[in-house]
Structures are given as C-alpha cells and as structure tokens.
PDB file of C-alpha atoms and ligand atoms in Angstrom:
ATOM      1  CA  MET W   1      -4.778  26.853   0.707  1.00 45.00           C
ATOM      2  CA  MET W   2      -7.783  24.558   0.109  1.00 49.00           C
ATOM      3  CA  LYS W   3      -7.995  21.580   2.391  1.00 52.00           C
ATOM      4  CA  ARG W   4      -7.781  18.323   0.498  1.00 59.00           C
ATOM      5  CA  GLN W   5     -11.174  16.640   0.213  1.00 60.00           C
ATOM      6  CA  GLY W   6     -10.788  13.373   2.039  1.00 75.00           C
ATOM      7  CA  SER W   7     -12.230  11.653   5.058  1.00 94.00           C
ATOM      8  CA  GLU W   8     -10.526  11.676   8.428  1.00 95.00           C
ATOM      9  CA  LEU W   9      -9.956   7.958   8.025  1.00 96.00           C
ATOM     10  CA  GLU W  10      -8.166   8.555   4.738  1.00 97.00           C
ATOM     11  CA  ASP W  11      -5.998  11.192   6.406  1.00 98.00           C
ATOM     12  CA  LYS W  12      -5.144   8.728   9.148  1.00 98.00           C
ATOM     13  CA  LEU W  13      -4.193   6.048   6.624  1.00 98.00           C
ATOM     14  CA  ILE W  14      -1.979   8.535   4.822  1.00 98.00           C
ATOM     15  CA  GLN W  15      -0.238   9.619   8.021  1.00 98.00           C
ATOM     16  CA  LEU W  16       0.369   6.018   9.052  1.00 98.00           C
ATOM     17  CA  ALA W  17       1.797   5.154   5.616  1.00 99.00           C
ATOM     18  CA  GLN W  18       4.133   8.158   5.846  1.00 98.00           C
ATOM     19  CA  LYS W  19       5.226   7.092   9.317  1.00 98.00           C
ATOM     20  CA  ALA W  20       5.766   3.521   8.119  1.00 98.00           C
ATOM     21  CA  TYR W  21       8.373   4.445   5.532  1.00 98.00           C
ATOM     22  CA  SER W  22      10.600   5.853   8.270  1.00 98.00           C
ATOM     23  CA  GLN W  23      11.197   2.216   9.340  1.00 98.00           C
ATOM     24  CA  ALA W  24      12.017   0.988   5.826  1.00 98.00           C
ATOM     25  CA  TYR W  25      15.185  -1.113   5.536  1.00 99.00           C
ATOM     26  CA  VAL W  26      16.574   0.064   2.201  1.00 99.00           C
ATOM     27  CA  PRO W  27      20.395  -0.030   2.184  1.00 98.00           C
ATOM     28  CA  TYR W  28      20.462  -0.979  -1.527  1.00 98.00           C
ATOM     29  CA  SER W  29      17.776   1.053  -3.291  1.00 98.00           C
ATOM     30  CA  HIS W  30      17.580   3.948  -0.814  1.00 98.00           C
ATOM     31  CA  TYR W  31      13.910   4.079  -1.803  1.00 98.00           C
ATOM     32  CA  PRO W  32      11.743   3.867   1.327  1.00 98.00           C
ATOM     33  CA  VAL W  33       8.091   2.951   0.911  1.00 99.00           C
ATOM     34  CA  GLY W  34       5.385   2.838   3.572  1.00 99.00           C
ATOM     35  CA  ALA W  35       1.926   1.309   3.403  1.00 99.00           C
ATOM     36  CA  ALA W  36      -1.111   1.360   5.669  1.00 99.00           C
ATOM     37  CA  SER W  37      -4.078  -0.880   4.886  1.00 98.00           C
ATOM     38  CA  LEU W  38      -7.586  -0.659   6.347  1.00 98.00           C
ATOM     39  CA  TRP W  39      -9.603  -3.871   6.745  1.00 98.00           C
ATOM     40  CA  SER W  40     -13.274  -4.700   7.262  1.00 98.00           C
ATOM     41  CA  SER W  41     -12.688  -5.039  11.025  1.00 98.00           C
ATOM     42  CA  GLY W  42     -11.785  -1.355  11.060  1.00 98.00           C
ATOM     43  CA  LYS W  43      -8.183  -2.143  11.972  1.00 98.00           C
ATOM     44  CA  ILE W  44      -5.198  -0.676  10.159  1.00 98.00           C
ATOM     45  CA  TYR W  45      -1.943  -2.540   9.529  1.00 98.00           C
ATOM     46  CA  THR W  46       1.257  -0.875   8.385  1.00 98.00           C
ATOM     47  CA  GLY W  47       4.306  -2.115   6.528  1.00 98.00           C
ATOM     48  CA  CYS W  48       7.551  -0.894   5.011  1.00 99.00           C
ATOM     49  CA  ASN W  49       9.857  -2.385   2.399  1.00 98.00           C
ATOM     50  CA  VAL W  50      12.554  -4.668   3.767  1.00 98.00           C
ATOM     51  CA  GLU W  51      15.485  -5.356   1.454  1.00 99.00           C
ATOM     52  CA  ASN W  52      18.059  -8.131   1.542  1.00 98.00           C
ATOM     53  CA  ALA W  53      21.660  -8.603   0.399  1.00 98.00           C
ATOM     54  CA  SER W  54      20.164 -11.313  -1.797  1.00 98.00           C
ATOM     55  CA  TYR W  55      18.141  -8.661  -3.635  1.00 98.00           C
ATOM     56  CA  GLY W  56      15.321 -10.897  -4.852  1.00 98.00           C
ATOM     57  CA  LEU W  57      14.216 -11.599  -1.286  1.00 98.00           C
ATOM     58  CA  THR W  58      13.108  -8.001  -0.806  1.00 98.00           C
ATOM     59  CA  ILE W  59       9.526  -7.541   0.339  1.00 98.00           C
ATOM     60  CA  CYS W  60       7.549  -4.479  -0.716  1.00 98.00           C
ATOM     61  CA  ALA W  61       5.792  -2.251   1.821  1.00 99.00           C
ATOM     62  CA  GLU W  62       2.355  -3.130   0.443  1.00 98.00           C
ATOM     63  CA  ARG W  63       2.790  -6.876   0.819  1.00 98.00           C
ATOM     64  CA  ASN W  64       4.359  -6.444   4.244  1.00 98.00           C
ATOM     65  CA  SER W  65       1.248  -4.573   5.374  1.00 98.00           C
ATOM     66  CA  ILE W  66      -1.146  -7.100   3.768  1.00 98.00           C
ATOM     67  CA  PHE W  67       0.628 -10.108   5.236  1.00 98.00           C
ATOM     68  CA  GLN W  68       0.661  -8.580   8.718  1.00 98.00           C
ATOM     69  CA  ALA W  69      -3.098  -8.093   8.458  1.00 98.00           C
ATOM     70  CA  VAL W  70      -3.780 -11.605   7.187  1.00 98.00           C
ATOM     71  CA  ALA W  71      -1.590 -13.072   9.930  1.00 98.00           C
ATOM     72  CA  ASN W  72      -3.867 -11.278  12.378  1.00 98.00           C
ATOM     73  CA  GLY W  73      -6.995 -12.853  10.913  1.00 98.00           C
ATOM     74  CA  GLU W  74      -8.047 -10.199   8.366  1.00 98.00           C
ATOM     75  CA  ARG W  75      -9.491 -11.320   5.032  1.00 98.00           C
ATOM     76  CA  SER W  76     -11.353  -8.331   3.578  1.00 98.00           C
ATOM     77  CA  LEU W  77      -9.375  -5.288   2.452  1.00 98.00           C
ATOM     78  CA  ASN W  78     -11.086  -1.894   2.388  1.00 98.00           C
ATOM     79  CA  SER W  79      -8.370   0.554   1.312  1.00 98.00           C
ATOM     80  CA  ILE W  80      -4.631   1.145   1.308  1.00 98.00           C
ATOM     81  CA  ALA W  81      -2.347   4.181   1.386  1.00 98.00           C
ATOM     82  CA  ILE W  82       1.143   3.955  -0.090  1.00 99.00           C
ATOM     83  CA  ALA W  83       3.636   6.718   0.699  1.00 99.00           C
ATOM     84  CA  VAL W  84       7.138   7.650  -0.443  1.00 98.00           C
ATOM     85  CA  PRO W  85       9.389  10.616   0.381  1.00 98.00           C
ATOM     86  CA  THR W  86      10.135  11.419  -3.270  1.00 98.00           C
ATOM     87  CA  GLU W  87       8.313  13.934  -5.474  1.00 98.00           C
ATOM     88  CA  VAL W  88       7.340  11.221  -7.934  1.00 98.00           C
ATOM     89  CA  PHE W  89       4.186   9.397  -6.842  1.00 98.00           C
ATOM     90  CA  PRO W  90       4.538   5.745  -5.845  1.00 98.00           C
ATOM     91  CA  SER W  91       2.870   3.008  -7.838  1.00 96.00           C
ATOM     92  CA  ALA W  92       2.265  -0.455  -6.403  1.00 97.00           C
ATOM     93  CA  CYS W  93       4.255  -3.054  -8.348  1.00 98.00           C
ATOM     94  CA  GLY W  94       2.456  -5.752 -10.316  1.00 98.00           C
ATOM     95  CA  ALA W  95       3.088  -8.431  -7.702  1.00 98.00           C
ATOM     96  CA  CYS W  96       1.596  -6.279  -4.950  1.00 98.00           C
ATOM     97  CA  ARG W  97      -1.436  -5.408  -7.068  1.00 98.00           C
ATOM     98  CA  GLN W  98      -2.179  -9.111  -7.448  1.00 98.00           C
ATOM     99  CA  VAL W  99      -1.763  -9.666  -3.703  1.00 98.00           C
ATOM    100  CA  LEU W 100      -4.203  -6.810  -2.991  1.00 98.00           C
ATOM    101  CA  ARG W 101      -6.622  -8.475  -5.425  1.00 98.00           C
ATOM    102  CA  GLU W 102      -6.636 -11.629  -3.313  1.00 98.00           C
ATOM    103  CA  PHE W 103      -8.361  -9.722  -0.512  1.00 98.00           C
ATOM    104  CA  ALA W 104     -10.454  -7.174  -2.445  1.00 98.00           C
ATOM    105  CA  LYS W 105     -12.237  -7.255  -5.827  1.00 98.00           C
ATOM    106  CA  ASP W 106     -11.786  -3.507  -5.759  1.00 98.00           C
ATOM    107  CA  CYS W 107     -10.513  -1.046  -3.173  1.00 98.00           C
ATOM    108  CA  LEU W 108      -9.395   2.532  -2.769  1.00 98.00           C
ATOM    109  CA  VAL W 109      -5.652   3.069  -3.310  1.00 98.00           C
ATOM    110  CA  LEU W 110      -4.183   6.352  -2.045  1.00 98.00           C
ATOM    111  CA  LEU W 111      -0.803   7.190  -3.553  1.00 98.00           C
ATOM    112  CA  VAL W 112       1.134   9.792  -1.579  1.00 98.00           C
ATOM    113  CA  ASN W 113       4.304  11.595  -2.634  1.00 98.00           C
ATOM    114  CA  GLY W 114       6.902  13.350  -0.493  1.00 98.00           C
ATOM    115  CA  LYS W 115       5.077  16.666  -0.756  1.00 98.00           C
ATOM    116  CA  GLY W 116       2.052  15.072   0.872  1.00 98.00           C
ATOM    117  CA  GLU W 117       0.106  15.252  -2.381  1.00 98.00           C
ATOM    118  CA  VAL W 118      -2.424  12.462  -2.798  1.00 98.00           C
ATOM    119  CA  ARG W 119      -3.419  10.668  -5.975  1.00 98.00           C
ATOM    120  CA  LYS W 120      -6.576   8.619  -5.577  1.00 98.00           C
ATOM    121  CA  SER W 121      -6.814   5.433  -7.545  1.00 98.00           C
ATOM    122  CA  THR W 122      -8.583   2.101  -7.310  1.00 98.00           C
ATOM    123  CA  LEU W 123      -7.411  -1.462  -7.570  1.00 98.00           C
ATOM    124  CA  LYS W 124      -9.651  -1.935 -10.636  1.00 98.00           C
ATOM    125  CA  GLU W 125      -7.849   0.931 -12.366  1.00 98.00           C
ATOM    126  CA  LEU W 126      -4.441  -0.421 -11.438  1.00 98.00           C
ATOM    127  CA  LEU W 127      -5.254  -4.036 -12.271  1.00 98.00           C
ATOM    128  CA  PRO W 128      -8.058  -4.319 -14.848  1.00 98.00           C
ATOM    129  CA  ASP W 129      -9.474  -7.689 -15.951  1.00 98.00           C
ATOM    130  CA  SER W 130      -7.892  -9.272 -12.933  1.00 98.00           C
ATOM    131  CA  PHE W 131      -7.799 -12.878 -11.871  1.00 98.00           C
ATOM    132  CA  GLY W 132      -8.882 -13.682  -8.338  1.00 98.00           C
ATOM    133  CA  PRO W 133      -9.968 -16.377  -5.894  1.00 98.00           C
ATOM    134  CA  GLU W 134     -13.515 -16.728  -7.256  1.00 97.00           C
ATOM    135  CA  TYR W 135     -12.136 -18.135 -10.532  1.00 98.00           C
ATOM    136  CA  LEU W 136     -11.050 -21.304  -8.793  1.00 98.00           C
TER     137      LEU W 136
HETATM  138  N1  THU N   9       8.954  -1.201  -3.506  1.00 77.83           N
HETATM  139  C1  THU N   9       7.891  -1.176  -2.648  1.00 77.83           C
HETATM  140  O1  THU N   9       8.041  -1.357  -1.438  1.00 77.83           O
HETATM  141  N2  THU N   9       6.662  -0.942  -3.163  1.00 77.83           N
HETATM  142  C2  THU N   9       6.427  -0.625  -4.465  1.00 77.83           C
HETATM  143  O2  THU N   9       5.291  -0.408  -4.839  1.00 77.83           O
HETATM  144  C3  THU N   9       7.532  -0.548  -5.414  1.00 77.83           C
HETATM  145  C4  THU N   9       8.823  -1.088  -4.938  1.00 77.83           C
HETATM  146  C5  THU N   9      10.292  -1.324  -2.936  1.00 77.83           C
HETATM  147  C6  THU N   9      11.019  -2.590  -3.253  1.00 77.83           C
HETATM  148  C7  THU N   9      12.462  -2.139  -3.091  1.00 77.83           C
HETATM  149  O3  THU N   9      12.800  -2.187  -1.712  1.00 77.83           O
HETATM  150  C8  THU N   9      12.446  -0.682  -3.516  1.00 77.83           C
HETATM  151  O4  THU N   9      11.104  -0.273  -3.425  1.00 77.83           O
HETATM  152  C9  THU N   9      12.963  -0.426  -4.912  1.00 77.83           C
HETATM  153  O5  THU N   9      12.341  -1.251  -5.830  1.00 77.83           O
END
C-alpha cells in the first residue's frame, strides 16, 4: 500500500476532523461532519455540526470550526479538513464556502470520506469568482 502523499500537518488536520465528527449532534440527519481548520498562528480549531429541533438553526461543522477560531482572535485561514464517516466524500455547503472566503482568498480544502480517502481541493475551485471583504 502506497502512503498517501501529504504533509504531517495535513495528516494531523485530517485526524482532528475525523475525531471532531464523533461529537456531532445529529439526531435529525444522522449525518455527522467534523472540521479542523489551521490558521496563520499555527493553531488548529475543530468543529462538528450541531442540529436543532428548529432545523434551520443547525450549524455546519465548518462554520463551527471557523467561528471558534475567530472568537479566539484568528483572522487568517490557512487550510481546512472536512471529514465524514460515509463513503461519499463531503462537500462544504455554499454558506460555509462563503464563510471560509471571509478569512482566506484561497486555501487548501481536504475532503475526507469514511474510508480515510482524501480529496484535495481549494477554496478557489469550490467558490470561483468569489466576493470577499476587499470589495467593500
Ligand atoms: N453539514 C455540515 O456540517 N457540513 C456540510 O458541509 C454539509 C452539511 C451538516 C448540516 C446538517 O447537520 C447535516 O450536515 C445534514 O445537512
């Protein structure tokens, strides 16, 4: 078996995202998602999705992770791993892509399925021609 080509930091992000989905609160969708984001400080913040009986109040794992980081003073996003336990790869929703864009013009996005397979993408690929803070 060939070892996946990725840095140790990427492997750490992936592991933390996988660990994060174990805390997901998903009584309605039964679809746990975990995210781990790396910031310019070198710190990593994790998040899981948290659902609500009033469904629309649900927060995605990605935004949970981003908001935790920002609340701790972070402003510059380096990369994010998003992990799910299913065979189908995750894909950050449109709202989360725009929230990532607030803190990075571009960044590495690692999408991890339940088999531990990794799909590497970038924010620019996921959200082309994006609108961001420098427009204002
Ligand atoms: N969800 C995420 O946490 N991240 C995504 O990228 C897609 C959707 C959550 C929201 C909800 O708790 C569940 O997955 C099903 O939509």
